[in-house]
mmCIF file of C-alpha atoms in Angstrom:
data_model
loop_
_atom_site.group_PDB
_atom_site.id
_atom_site.type_symbol
_atom_site.label_atom_id
_atom_site.label_comp_id
_atom_site.label_asym_id
_atom_site.label_seq_id
_atom_site.Cartn_x
_atom_site.Cartn_y
_atom_site.Cartn_z
ATOM 1 C CA UNK V 1 -32.038 14.375 -25.782
ATOM 2 C CA UNK V 2 -33.660 14.021 -29.200
ATOM 3 C CA UNK V 3 -32.955 17.693 -29.883
ATOM 4 C CA UNK V 4 -29.216 17.124 -29.326
ATOM 5 C CA UNK V 5 -29.219 14.120 -31.654
ATOM 6 C CA UNK V 6 -31.017 16.152 -34.333
ATOM 7 C CA UNK V 7 -28.517 19.017 -33.969
ATOM 8 C CA UNK V 8 -25.600 16.623 -34.401
ATOM 9 C CA UNK V 9 -27.167 14.977 -37.453
ATOM 10 C CA UNK V 10 -27.842 18.322 -39.109
ATOM 11 C CA UNK V 11 -24.354 19.616 -38.282
ATOM 12 C CA UNK V 12 -22.720 16.464 -39.695
ATOM 13 C CA UNK V 13 -24.187 17.194 -43.123
ATOM 14 C CA UNK V 14 -22.750 20.716 -43.068
ATOM 15 C CA UNK V 15 -19.388 19.658 -41.653
ATOM 16 C CA UNK V 16 -18.384 17.817 -44.833
ATOM 17 C CA UNK V 17 -18.651 21.113 -46.731
ATOM 18 C CA UNK V 18 -15.988 22.804 -44.586
ATOM 19 C CA UNK V 19 -12.571 22.831 -46.334
ATOM 20 C CA UNK V 20 -9.775 20.849 -44.689
ATOM 21 C CA UNK V 21 -7.747 24.025 -44.182
ATOM 22 C CA UNK V 22 -10.555 25.647 -42.207
ATOM 23 C CA UNK V 23 -11.020 22.570 -40.015
ATOM 24 C CA UNK V 24 -7.292 22.595 -39.245
ATOM 25 C CA UNK V 25 -7.366 26.311 -38.418
ATOM 26 C CA UNK V 26 -10.215 25.777 -35.946
ATOM 27 C CA UNK V 27 -8.440 22.875 -34.258
ATOM 28 C CA UNK V 28 -5.351 25.031 -33.810
ATOM 29 C CA UNK V 29 -7.568 27.704 -32.250
ATOM 30 C CA UNK V 30 -8.927 25.129 -29.797
ATOM 31 C CA UNK V 31 -5.368 24.027 -28.954
ATOM 32 C CA UNK V 32 -4.437 27.668 -28.250
ATOM 33 C CA UNK V 33 -7.580 28.135 -26.169
ATOM 34 C CA UNK V 34 -6.588 25.265 -23.876
ATOM 35 C CA UNK V 35 -3.597 27.245 -22.609
ATOM 36 C CA UNK V 36 -5.571 30.488 -22.485
ATOM 37 C CA UNK V 37 -8.301 28.876 -20.367
ATOM 38 C CA UNK V 38 -6.084 26.633 -18.246
ATOM 39 C CA UNK V 39 -7.277 28.108 -14.935
ATOM 40 C CA UNK V 40 -10.954 27.530 -15.752
ATOM 41 C CA UNK V 41 -10.327 23.958 -16.939
ATOM 42 C CA UNK V 42 -8.310 23.041 -13.844
ATOM 43 C CA UNK V 43 -10.892 24.644 -11.546
ATOM 44 C CA UNK V 44 -13.676 22.570 -13.095
ATOM 45 C CA UNK V 45 -11.524 19.459 -12.817
ATOM 46 C CA UNK V 46 -10.878 20.177 -9.136
ATOM 47 C CA UNK V 47 -14.634 20.034 -8.509
ATOM 48 C CA UNK V 48 -14.698 16.518 -9.957
ATOM 49 C CA UNK V 49 -11.560 15.420 -8.100
ATOM 50 C CA UNK V 50 -13.014 16.635 -4.803
ATOM 51 C CA UNK V 51 -15.812 14.080 -5.150
ATOM 52 C CA UNK V 52 -13.499 11.096 -5.779
ATOM 53 C CA UNK V 53 -11.379 9.108 -3.335
ATOM 54 C CA UNK V 54 -7.684 9.521 -4.133
ATOM 55 C CA UNK V 55 -7.266 5.749 -3.756
ATOM 56 C CA UNK V 56 -9.732 5.123 -6.577
ATOM 57 C CA UNK V 57 -7.837 3.788 -9.646
ATOM 58 C CA UNK V 58 -9.846 6.228 -11.774
ATOM 59 C CA UNK V 59 -8.470 9.252 -9.888
ATOM 60 C CA UNK V 60 -5.349 9.376 -12.047
ATOM 61 C CA UNK V 61 -7.430 9.143 -15.217
ATOM 62 C CA UNK V 62 -9.710 11.914 -14.021
ATOM 63 C CA UNK V 63 -6.982 14.355 -13.052
ATOM 64 C CA UNK V 64 -5.958 17.208 -15.325
ATOM 65 C CA UNK V 65 -2.713 19.093 -14.717
ATOM 66 C CA UNK V 66 -0.887 21.899 -16.471
ATOM 67 C CA UNK V 67 1.386 19.352 -18.135
ATOM 68 C CA UNK V 68 -1.500 17.140 -19.203
ATOM 69 C CA UNK V 69 -3.329 20.101 -20.712
ATOM 70 C CA UNK V 70 -0.121 21.042 -22.540
ATOM 71 C CA UNK V 71 0.156 17.469 -23.853
ATOM 72 C CA UNK V 72 -3.505 17.478 -24.945
ATOM 73 C CA UNK V 73 -2.946 20.692 -26.913
ATOM 74 C CA UNK V 74 0.225 19.219 -28.408
ATOM 75 C CA UNK V 75 -1.651 16.086 -29.495
ATOM 76 C CA UNK V 76 -4.319 18.255 -31.108
ATOM 77 C CA UNK V 77 -1.655 20.071 -33.100
ATOM 78 C CA UNK V 78 -0.263 16.699 -34.179
ATOM 79 C CA UNK V 79 -3.720 15.737 -35.444
ATOM 80 C CA UNK V 80 -3.753 18.961 -37.482
ATOM 81 C CA UNK V 81 -0.386 18.073 -39.017
ATOM 82 C CA UNK V 82 -1.681 14.752 -40.334
ATOM 83 C CA UNK V 83 -3.150 14.466 -43.840
ATOM 84 C CA UNK V 84 -6.906 14.529 -44.144
ATOM 85 C CA UNK V 85 -8.440 11.035 -44.177
ATOM 86 C CA UNK V 86 -11.256 12.236 -46.446
ATOM 87 C CA UNK V 87 -11.487 11.940 -50.210
ATOM 88 C CA UNK V 88 -8.819 9.248 -50.453
ATOM 89 C CA UNK V 89 -9.362 7.080 -53.538
ATOM 90 C CA UNK V 90 -9.151 3.549 -52.158
ATOM 91 C CA UNK V 91 -9.948 1.840 -55.443
ATOM 92 C CA UNK V 92 -10.150 3.127 -59.012
ATOM 93 C CA UNK V 93 -11.188 0.972 -61.942
ATOM 94 C CA UNK V 94 -12.978 1.168 -65.279
ATOM 95 C CA UNK V 95 -15.242 -1.731 -66.245
ATOM 96 C CA UNK V 96 -15.319 -3.204 -69.780
ATOM 97 C CA UNK V 97 -18.612 -1.380 -70.362
ATOM 98 C CA UNK V 98 -16.949 1.964 -69.671
ATOM 99 C CA UNK V 99 -18.347 2.595 -66.190
ATOM 100 C CA UNK V 100 -15.726 4.343 -64.034
ATOM 101 C CA UNK V 101 -15.756 3.175 -60.399
ATOM 102 C CA UNK V 102 -14.041 4.862 -57.467
ATOM 103 C CA UNK V 103 -14.165 3.853 -53.810
ATOM 104 C CA UNK V 104 -13.617 7.030 -51.778
ATOM 105 C CA UNK V 105 -13.192 7.603 -48.030
ATOM 106 C CA UNK V 106 -15.976 9.596 -46.317
ATOM 107 C CA UNK V 107 -17.028 10.350 -42.716
ATOM 108 C CA UNK V 108 -19.299 8.033 -40.768
ATOM 109 C CA UNK V 109 -21.515 11.025 -39.998
ATOM 110 C CA UNK V 110 -22.263 11.106 -36.262
ATOM 111 C CA UNK V 111 -20.084 9.186 -33.824
ATOM 112 C CA UNK V 112 -21.425 8.486 -30.340
ATOM 113 C CA UNK V 113 -18.787 8.108 -27.648
ATOM 114 C CA UNK V 114 -19.441 6.570 -24.234
ATOM 115 C CA UNK V 115 -16.508 6.813 -21.839
ATOM 116 C CA UNK V 116 -15.597 6.941 -18.172
ATOM 117 C CA UNK V 117 -13.721 9.472 -16.031
ATOM 118 C CA UNK V 118 -11.199 10.645 -18.620
ATOM 119 C CA UNK V 119 -11.728 14.297 -19.586
ATOM 120 C CA UNK V 120 -8.765 14.201 -21.981
ATOM 121 C CA UNK V 121 -10.875 11.884 -24.145
ATOM 122 C CA UNK V 122 -13.324 14.753 -24.687
ATOM 123 C CA UNK V 123 -10.621 16.800 -26.416
ATOM 124 C CA UNK V 124 -9.186 13.802 -28.311
ATOM 125 C CA UNK V 125 -12.536 12.640 -29.667
ATOM 126 C CA UNK V 126 -13.522 16.119 -30.786
ATOM 127 C CA UNK V 127 -10.180 16.655 -32.552
ATOM 128 C CA UNK V 128 -10.298 13.353 -34.399
ATOM 129 C CA UNK V 129 -13.973 13.599 -35.297
ATOM 130 C CA UNK V 130 -13.753 17.222 -36.475
ATOM 131 C CA UNK V 131 -10.648 16.542 -38.584
ATOM 132 C CA UNK V 132 -12.351 13.517 -40.183
ATOM 133 C CA UNK V 133 -15.610 15.356 -40.883
ATOM 134 C CA UNK V 134 -17.662 13.590 -38.194
ATOM 135 C CA UNK V 135 -19.989 15.201 -35.678
ATOM 136 C CA UNK V 136 -19.735 13.658 -32.216
ATOM 137 C CA UNK V 137 -22.177 13.049 -29.382
ATOM 138 C CA UNK V 138 -20.283 12.586 -26.122
ATOM 139 C CA UNK V 139 -21.464 10.785 -23.033
ATOM 140 C CA UNK V 140 -18.776 11.028 -20.364
ATOM 141 C CA UNK V 141 -18.885 9.585 -16.877
ATOM 142 C CA UNK V 142 -20.648 11.456 -14.090
ATOM 143 C CA UNK V 143 -17.298 11.585 -12.244
ATOM 144 C CA UNK V 144 -15.943 13.957 -14.911
ATOM 145 C CA UNK V 145 -19.102 15.945 -15.583
ATOM 146 C CA UNK V 146 -17.788 19.377 -14.502
ATOM 147 C CA UNK V 147 -14.569 18.879 -16.475
ATOM 148 C CA UNK V 148 -16.419 17.789 -19.600
ATOM 149 C CA UNK V 149 -18.845 20.706 -19.408
ATOM 150 C CA UNK V 150 -15.956 23.172 -19.206
ATOM 151 C CA UNK V 151 -14.166 21.505 -22.129
ATOM 152 C CA UNK V 152 -17.205 21.436 -24.419
ATOM 153 C CA UNK V 153 -18.027 25.032 -23.466
ATOM 154 C CA UNK V 154 -14.519 26.051 -24.560
ATOM 155 C CA UNK V 155 -14.890 24.153 -27.847
ATOM 156 C CA UNK V 156 -18.319 25.681 -28.508
ATOM 157 C CA UNK V 157 -16.910 29.175 -28.006
ATOM 158 C CA UNK V 158 -14.173 28.584 -30.582
ATOM 159 C CA UNK V 159 -16.681 27.099 -33.029
ATOM 160 C CA UNK V 160 -19.040 30.053 -32.571
ATOM 161 C CA UNK V 161 -16.192 32.537 -33.093
ATOM 162 C CA UNK V 162 -15.476 30.792 -36.402
ATOM 163 C CA UNK V 163 -19.096 30.603 -37.547
ATOM 164 C CA UNK V 164 -19.376 26.814 -37.163
ATOM 165 C CA UNK V 165 -22.555 25.088 -35.966
ATOM 166 C CA UNK V 166 -21.898 23.937 -32.380
ATOM 167 C CA UNK V 167 -24.031 20.890 -33.108
ATOM 168 C CA UNK V 168 -20.855 19.196 -34.341
ATOM 169 C CA UNK V 169 -20.069 18.335 -30.710
ATOM 170 C CA UNK V 170 -22.832 17.555 -28.231
ATOM 171 C CA UNK V 171 -22.363 16.590 -24.570
ATOM 172 C CA UNK V 172 -25.071 14.451 -22.993
ATOM 173 C CA UNK V 173 -25.757 14.405 -19.245
ATOM 174 C CA UNK V 174 -23.481 12.089 -17.260
ATOM 175 C CA UNK V 175 -26.290 9.664 -16.423
ATOM 176 C CA UNK V 176 -27.099 6.023 -17.186
ATOM 177 C CA UNK V 177 -30.293 7.204 -18.870
ATOM 178 C CA UNK V 178 -28.253 9.246 -21.326
ATOM 179 C CA UNK V 179 -26.265 6.148 -22.268
ATOM 180 C CA UNK V 180 -29.491 4.256 -22.940
ATOM 181 C CA UNK V 181 -30.795 7.121 -25.083
ATOM 182 C CA UNK V 182 -27.633 7.143 -27.187
ATOM 183 C CA UNK V 183 -27.672 3.392 -27.690
ATOM 184 C CA UNK V 184 -31.249 3.649 -28.993
ATOM 185 C CA UNK V 185 -30.674 6.668 -31.270
ATOM 186 C CA UNK V 186 -31.224 4.780 -34.524
ATOM 187 C CA UNK V 187 -31.115 7.146 -37.485
ATOM 188 C CA UNK V 188 -29.066 9.709 -35.568
ATOM 189 C CA UNK V 189 -25.972 7.917 -34.263
ATOM 190 C CA UNK V 190 -24.120 6.175 -37.093
ATOM 191 C CA UNK V 191 -21.702 4.276 -34.857
ATOM 192 C CA UNK V 192 -21.136 4.112 -31.109
ATOM 193 C CA UNK V 193 -17.719 3.578 -29.523
ATOM 194 C CA UNK V 194 -17.465 2.655 -25.824
ATOM 195 C CA UNK V 195 -14.207 3.343 -24.012
ATOM 196 C CA UNK V 196 -13.759 2.156 -20.459
ATOM 197 C CA UNK V 197 -13.860 -0.920 -18.262
ATOM 198 C CA UNK V 198 -15.330 -4.316 -19.003
ATOM 199 C CA UNK V 199 -18.739 -3.550 -17.433
ATOM 200 C CA UNK V 200 -19.241 -0.452 -19.567
ATOM 201 C CA UNK V 201 -18.157 -2.153 -22.774
ATOM 202 C CA UNK V 202 -20.331 -5.225 -22.137
ATOM 203 C CA UNK V 203 -23.336 -3.006 -21.371
ATOM 204 C CA UNK V 204 -22.940 -1.040 -24.602
ATOM 205 C CA UNK V 205 -22.435 -4.141 -26.730
ATOM 206 C CA UNK V 206 -25.382 -5.982 -25.172
ATOM 207 C CA UNK V 207 -27.865 -3.093 -25.304
ATOM 208 C CA UNK V 208 -27.024 -1.040 -28.394
ATOM 209 C CA UNK V 209 -29.479 -0.754 -31.253
ATOM 210 C CA UNK V 210 -26.946 1.303 -33.202
ATOM 211 C CA UNK V 211 -23.729 -0.176 -34.677
ATOM 212 C CA UNK V 212 -20.869 -0.524 -32.176
ATOM 213 C CA UNK V 213 -17.092 -0.602 -32.581
ATOM 214 C CA UNK V 214 -15.981 -2.433 -29.469
ATOM 215 C CA UNK V 215 -12.930 -1.272 -27.606
ATOM 216 C CA UNK V 216 -11.786 -3.819 -25.089
ATOM 217 C CA UNK V 217 -10.668 -3.894 -21.530
ATOM 218 C CA UNK V 218 -6.911 -4.356 -21.354
ATOM 219 C CA UNK V 219 -5.947 -7.582 -19.611
ATOM 220 C CA UNK V 220 -2.283 -7.383 -20.579
ATOM 221 C CA UNK V 221 0.499 -9.990 -20.275
ATOM 222 C CA UNK V 222 4.272 -10.003 -20.644
ATOM 223 C CA UNK V 223 6.050 -13.339 -21.083
ATOM 224 C CA UNK V 224 9.651 -13.538 -19.823
ATOM 225 C CA UNK V 225 11.023 -16.375 -21.947
ATOM 226 C CA UNK V 226 13.797 -18.813 -21.078
ATOM 227 C CA UNK V 227 16.024 -16.923 -23.562
ATOM 228 C CA UNK V 228 15.156 -13.424 -22.328
ATOM 229 C CA UNK V 229 17.783 -10.814 -21.470
ATOM 230 C CA UNK V 230 17.497 -10.064 -17.750
ATOM 231 C CA UNK V 231 18.342 -6.364 -17.857
ATOM 232 C CA UNK V 232 16.107 -5.699 -20.851
ATOM 233 C CA UNK V 233 13.238 -7.691 -19.382
ATOM 234 C CA UNK V 234 13.456 -5.914 -16.044
ATOM 235 C CA UNK V 235 13.183 -2.505 -17.739
ATOM 236 C CA UNK V 236 10.306 -3.590 -19.963
ATOM 237 C CA UNK V 237 8.275 -5.184 -17.166
ATOM 238 C CA UNK V 238 8.718 -2.221 -14.851
ATOM 239 C CA UNK V 239 7.764 0.280 -17.555
ATOM 240 C CA UNK V 240 4.745 -1.750 -18.677
ATOM 241 C CA UNK V 241 3.460 -1.950 -15.103
ATOM 242 C CA UNK V 242 4.345 1.361 -13.471
ATOM 243 C CA UNK V 243 4.525 4.044 -16.200
ATOM 244 C CA UNK V 244 0.828 4.765 -15.694
ATOM 245 C CA UNK V 245 -1.138 2.078 -13.910
ATOM 246 C CA UNK V 246 -4.677 3.275 -14.646
ATOM 247 C CA UNK V 247 -4.520 2.979 -18.436
ATOM 248 C CA UNK V 248 -5.603 0.015 -20.536
ATOM 249 C CA UNK V 249 -2.104 -0.834 -21.828
ATOM 250 C CA UNK V 250 -0.641 -1.331 -18.326
ATOM 251 C CA UNK V 251 0.725 -4.777 -17.454
ATOM 252 C CA UNK V 252 -1.588 -7.053 -15.448
ATOM 253 C CA UNK V 253 0.189 -10.407 -15.474
ATOM 254 C CA UNK V 254 3.817 -11.477 -15.803
ATOM 255 C CA UNK V 255 4.352 -14.955 -17.217
ATOM 256 C CA UNK V 256 7.810 -16.296 -16.409
ATOM 257 C CA UNK V 257 9.527 -19.429 -17.649
ATOM 258 C CA UNK V 258 10.275 -21.745 -14.739
ATOM 259 C CA UNK V 259 13.974 -21.904 -15.653
ATOM 260 C CA UNK V 260 14.253 -18.160 -14.871
ATOM 261 C CA UNK V 261 12.552 -18.175 -11.462
ATOM 262 C CA UNK V 262 15.849 -17.635 -9.631
ATOM 263 C CA UNK V 263 16.061 -14.219 -11.329
ATOM 264 C CA UNK V 264 12.530 -13.172 -10.390
ATOM 265 C CA UNK V 265 13.684 -11.240 -7.278
ATOM 266 C CA UNK V 266 15.958 -9.146 -9.518
ATOM 267 C CA UNK V 267 13.125 -8.549 -11.992
ATOM 268 C CA UNK V 268 10.792 -7.524 -9.174
ATOM 269 C CA UNK V 269 13.164 -5.039 -7.472
ATOM 270 C CA UNK V 270 11.909 -1.977 -9.391
ATOM 271 C CA UNK V 271 8.325 -3.088 -8.785
ATOM 272 C CA UNK V 272 8.946 -3.089 -5.026
ATOM 273 C CA UNK V 273 10.225 0.477 -5.253
ATOM 274 C CA UNK V 274 6.791 1.442 -6.650
ATOM 275 C CA UNK V 275 4.967 -0.611 -3.971
ATOM 276 C CA UNK V 276 3.430 -2.943 -6.521
ATOM 277 C CA UNK V 277 1.273 -5.612 -4.901
ATOM 278 C CA UNK V 278 1.970 -9.032 -6.421
ATOM 279 C CA UNK V 279 -0.440 -11.955 -6.543
ATOM 280 C CA UNK V 280 1.974 -14.842 -7.135
ATOM 281 C CA UNK V 281 1.318 -18.486 -7.993
ATOM 282 C CA UNK V 282 2.989 -21.099 -5.779
ATOM 283 C CA UNK V 283 6.309 -21.308 -7.635
ATOM 284 C CA UNK V 284 6.809 -17.568 -8.050
ATOM 285 C CA UNK V 285 5.709 -17.000 -4.433
ATOM 286 C CA UNK V 286 8.501 -19.294 -3.210
ATOM 287 C CA UNK V 287 11.009 -17.470 -5.447
ATOM 288 C CA UNK V 288 9.978 -14.070 -4.087
ATOM 289 C CA UNK V 289 9.425 -14.970 -0.428
ATOM 290 C CA UNK V 290 12.035 -13.163 1.640
ATOM 291 C CA UNK V 291 13.121 -11.200 -1.438
ATOM 292 C CA UNK V 292 10.079 -8.971 -1.802
ATOM 293 C CA UNK V 293 8.224 -6.863 0.793
ATOM 294 C CA UNK V 294 6.091 -9.286 2.765
ATOM 295 C CA UNK V 295 3.087 -6.947 2.888
ATOM 296 C CA UNK V 296 3.084 -6.687 -0.925
ATOM 297 C CA UNK V 297 3.367 -10.415 -1.682
ATOM 298 C CA UNK V 298 0.177 -12.486 -1.713
ATOM 299 C CA UNK V 299 -0.872 -15.926 -2.894
ATOM 300 C CA UNK V 300 -2.708 -15.834 -6.206
ATOM 301 C CA UNK V 301 -6.353 -16.926 -6.323
ATOM 302 C CA UNK V 302 -8.571 -17.962 -9.226
ATOM 303 C CA UNK V 303 -9.529 -14.324 -9.717
ATOM 304 C CA UNK V 304 -5.916 -13.102 -9.907
ATOM 305 C CA UNK V 305 -5.615 -14.075 -13.561
ATOM 306 C CA UNK V 306 -7.772 -12.387 -16.189
ATOM 307 C CA UNK V 307 -8.104 -9.263 -14.020
ATOM 308 C CA UNK V 308 -7.483 -5.747 -15.303
ATOM 309 C CA UNK V 309 -5.978 -4.204 -12.169
ATOM 310 C CA UNK V 310 -5.704 -0.505 -13.129
ATOM 311 C CA UNK V 311 -3.621 -0.005 -9.963
ATOM 312 C CA UNK V 312 -0.231 -0.845 -8.470
ATOM 313 C CA UNK V 313 -1.044 -4.553 -8.488
ATOM 314 C CA UNK V 314 -0.369 -7.477 -10.813
ATOM 315 C CA UNK V 315 -0.251 -11.257 -11.000
ATOM 316 C CA UNK V 316 2.648 -13.607 -11.732
ATOM 317 C CA UNK V 317 2.245 -17.048 -13.303
ATOM 318 C CA UNK V 318 5.001 -19.619 -13.834
ATOM 319 C CA UNK V 319 4.936 -21.562 -17.113
ATOM 320 C CA UNK V 320 7.103 -24.404 -18.406
ATOM 321 C CA UNK V 321 7.088 -23.513 -22.110
ATOM 322 C CA UNK V 322 6.246 -20.955 -24.764
ATOM 323 C CA UNK V 323 3.150 -22.972 -25.632
ATOM 324 C CA UNK V 324 1.979 -22.771 -22.024
ATOM 325 C CA UNK V 325 2.420 -18.999 -22.043
ATOM 326 C CA UNK V 326 0.419 -18.678 -25.265
ATOM 327 C CA UNK V 327 -2.307 -20.957 -23.867
ATOM 328 C CA UNK V 328 -2.562 -18.829 -20.712
ATOM 329 C CA UNK V 329 -2.923 -15.665 -22.798
ATOM 330 C CA UNK V 330 -5.530 -17.374 -24.968
ATOM 331 C CA UNK V 331 -7.552 -18.206 -21.857
ATOM 332 C CA UNK V 332 -7.183 -14.969 -19.883
ATOM 333 C CA UNK V 333 -6.228 -12.237 -22.373
ATOM 334 C CA UNK V 334 -8.662 -9.652 -23.693
ATOM 335 C CA UNK V 335 -7.173 -9.257 -27.186
ATOM 336 C CA UNK V 336 -5.636 -5.877 -26.354
ATOM 337 C CA UNK V 337 -1.808 -5.958 -26.057
ATOM 338 C CA UNK V 338 0.627 -8.790 -25.306
ATOM 339 C CA UNK V 339 4.422 -8.944 -25.067
ATOM 340 C CA UNK V 340 7.242 -11.492 -25.208
ATOM 341 C CA UNK V 341 10.760 -10.816 -23.955
ATOM 342 C CA UNK V 342 13.163 -13.189 -25.662
ATOM 343 C CA UNK V 343 16.452 -13.464 -27.507
ATOM 344 C CA UNK V 344 15.146 -16.394 -29.559
ATOM 345 C CA UNK V 345 13.941 -15.314 -33.007
ATOM 346 C CA UNK V 346 11.868 -18.478 -33.506
ATOM 347 C CA UNK V 347 10.084 -17.937 -30.180
ATOM 348 C CA UNK V 348 9.369 -14.324 -31.123
ATOM 349 C CA UNK V 349 7.867 -15.338 -34.472
ATOM 350 C CA UNK V 350 5.789 -18.095 -32.866
ATOM 351 C CA UNK V 351 4.473 -15.690 -30.225
ATOM 352 C CA UNK V 352 3.506 -12.999 -32.717
ATOM 353 C CA UNK V 353 1.918 -15.565 -35.016
ATOM 354 C CA UNK V 354 -0.138 -17.434 -32.426
ATOM 355 C CA UNK V 355 -1.145 -14.737 -29.909
ATOM 356 C CA UNK V 356 -4.529 -13.276 -30.798
ATOM 357 C CA UNK V 357 -4.393 -9.592 -29.845
ATOM 358 C CA UNK V 358 -4.608 -6.251 -31.606
ATOM 359 C CA UNK V 359 -0.986 -5.408 -30.679
ATOM 360 C CA UNK V 360 1.713 -8.055 -30.109
ATOM 361 C CA UNK V 361 5.168 -6.889 -28.968
ATOM 362 C CA UNK V 362 8.621 -8.443 -29.029
ATOM 363 C CA UNK V 363 11.136 -6.936 -26.584
ATOM 364 C CA UNK V 364 9.139 -3.746 -26.027
ATOM 365 C CA UNK V 365 6.576 -2.798 -23.361
ATOM 366 C CA UNK V 366 2.844 -2.724 -23.998
ATOM 367 C CA UNK V 367 2.859 0.884 -22.790
ATOM 368 C CA UNK V 368 3.454 1.846 -26.439
ATOM 369 C CA UNK V 369 -0.107 0.855 -27.406
ATOM 370 C CA UNK V 370 -1.291 4.400 -27.947
ATOM 371 C CA UNK V 371 -2.384 6.358 -31.008
ATOM 372 C CA UNK V 372 0.101 9.126 -30.314
ATOM 373 C CA UNK V 373 2.986 6.666 -29.923
ATOM 374 C CA UNK V 374 1.975 4.958 -33.177
ATOM 375 C CA UNK V 375 2.274 8.270 -35.019
ATOM 376 C CA UNK V 376 -1.496 8.636 -35.365
ATOM 377 C CA UNK V 377 -1.686 11.946 -33.481
ATOM 378 C CA UNK V 378 -4.251 10.706 -30.970
ATOM 379 C CA UNK V 379 -6.740 7.896 -30.642
ATOM 380 C CA UNK V 380 -10.443 7.507 -30.130
ATOM 381 C CA UNK V 381 -9.921 4.098 -28.526
ATOM 382 C CA UNK V 382 -8.172 0.727 -28.862
ATOM 383 C CA UNK V 383 -10.360 -1.669 -30.807
ATOM 384 C CA UNK V 384 -10.046 -5.320 -29.826
ATOM 385 C CA UNK V 385 -12.642 -6.603 -32.277
ATOM 386 C CA UNK V 386 -11.752 -8.206 -35.596
ATOM 387 C CA UNK V 387 -14.520 -6.831 -37.795
ATOM 388 C CA UNK V 388 -13.556 -3.324 -38.855
ATOM 389 C CA UNK V 389 -10.708 -1.368 -37.262
ATOM 390 C CA UNK V 390 -8.362 -3.094 -34.807
ATOM 391 C CA UNK V 391 -5.856 -1.563 -32.404
ATOM 392 C CA UNK V 392 -5.466 2.221 -31.945
ATOM 393 C CA UNK V 393 -8.215 4.018 -33.876
ATOM 394 C CA UNK V 394 -7.363 7.404 -35.300
ATOM 395 C CA UNK V 395 -8.407 9.390 -38.372
ATOM 396 C CA UNK V 396 -8.483 6.645 -41.001
ATOM 397 C CA UNK V 397 -10.254 4.229 -38.675
ATOM 398 C CA UNK V 398 -13.227 6.563 -38.100
ATOM 399 C CA UNK V 399 -14.022 6.959 -41.780
ATOM 400 C CA UNK V 400 -15.972 4.651 -44.043
ATOM 401 C CA UNK V 401 -16.257 4.754 -47.842
ATOM 402 C CA UNK V 402 -18.732 5.013 -50.642
ATOM 403 C CA UNK V 403 -18.622 4.070 -54.312
ATOM 404 C CA UNK V 404 -18.719 6.819 -56.940
ATOM 405 C CA UNK V 405 -19.771 5.616 -60.401
ATOM 406 C CA UNK V 406 -19.471 7.730 -63.547
ATOM 407 C CA UNK V 407 -21.241 6.593 -66.710
ATOM 408 C CA UNK V 408 -21.909 7.809 -70.201
ATOM 409 C CA UNK V 409 -25.384 6.509 -70.886
ATOM 410 C CA UNK V 410 -24.676 2.811 -70.314
ATOM 411 C CA UNK V 411 -27.688 0.632 -69.475
ATOM 412 C CA UNK V 412 -27.794 -2.892 -68.143
ATOM 413 C CA UNK V 413 -29.117 -5.606 -70.434
#
């Protein structure tokens, strides 16, 4: 794979010379090509889907549809509409000795992306990297290998038609060995971003010799406070859990104040309509028993909390205070997205101040944690680390900066 790394490195140096207008024109051509090649993309995706059990939580992530391809193209056009993140003057100052200093945004160079069965990520990463002047080396999951090959082939054709080095986007084989090669590609990969489940992210972080921006698994909570509005809370909880269960912003655990347990059956009604399996602690189990489908109601175990379900399943934990809810999140959360439903302004402020996560919501579902929803066009991942970017990472977050210093013959004493 050394040849692919070298191609990406060489292409990254040429990519910064391409004018912003030309990069945007090429991205629009790729967006148009998605619709023009819909049949080929869906056929390749069908080959991947045929090898996966429909009950697998990753099946939904893997699947492409006409609507999803339309949405991917739409997101790419949104990326085009955003201002370029390059050449922004982040700091401008003149020293007493006359030296003029500017801190200016520039690409990382080559971004390595390791991700699981989500072919839409292939399009998103290319769009964001190309717009921001970065070459990208992609290592998708073996489950999506046919889909990813078809997507990169489409992108390469558009690049070739526009006279652009196809080295700007390289697809590695969908093997574990390819991941290891990328993580050891010192001097070629400037930063690696893993996007997937906890096992993948831990493996990348623990084995990488290249710099890593860690995106985290989404163990997501919603706290229904003693002062929460029932109707609002019911809508929020249902949307956070069932809008799309396989994504990282989906709800995994409902925390409910003990004074509101009598209303839990009402809150859970929409969940039952979606056949959501609930792992309930003792108090919430008693509140739901006889008011929730028996086959979907189970007693929580030690493993029920701190689990990213990625399916129609969730846990419920009863707490006796706001502090108890925050403590539970501190123990079991992953630093991704957390939510409080409350009509108490002081409780909302306390929750947002004390909860340590990249995105903290008041009276809104965690399903909004998404680069597109944040007005960023698309995202390359949700960073849960504190050093560097945090939360949805889009164009600005995948650039770095360098200092430009202009002098007039000054020397240092």
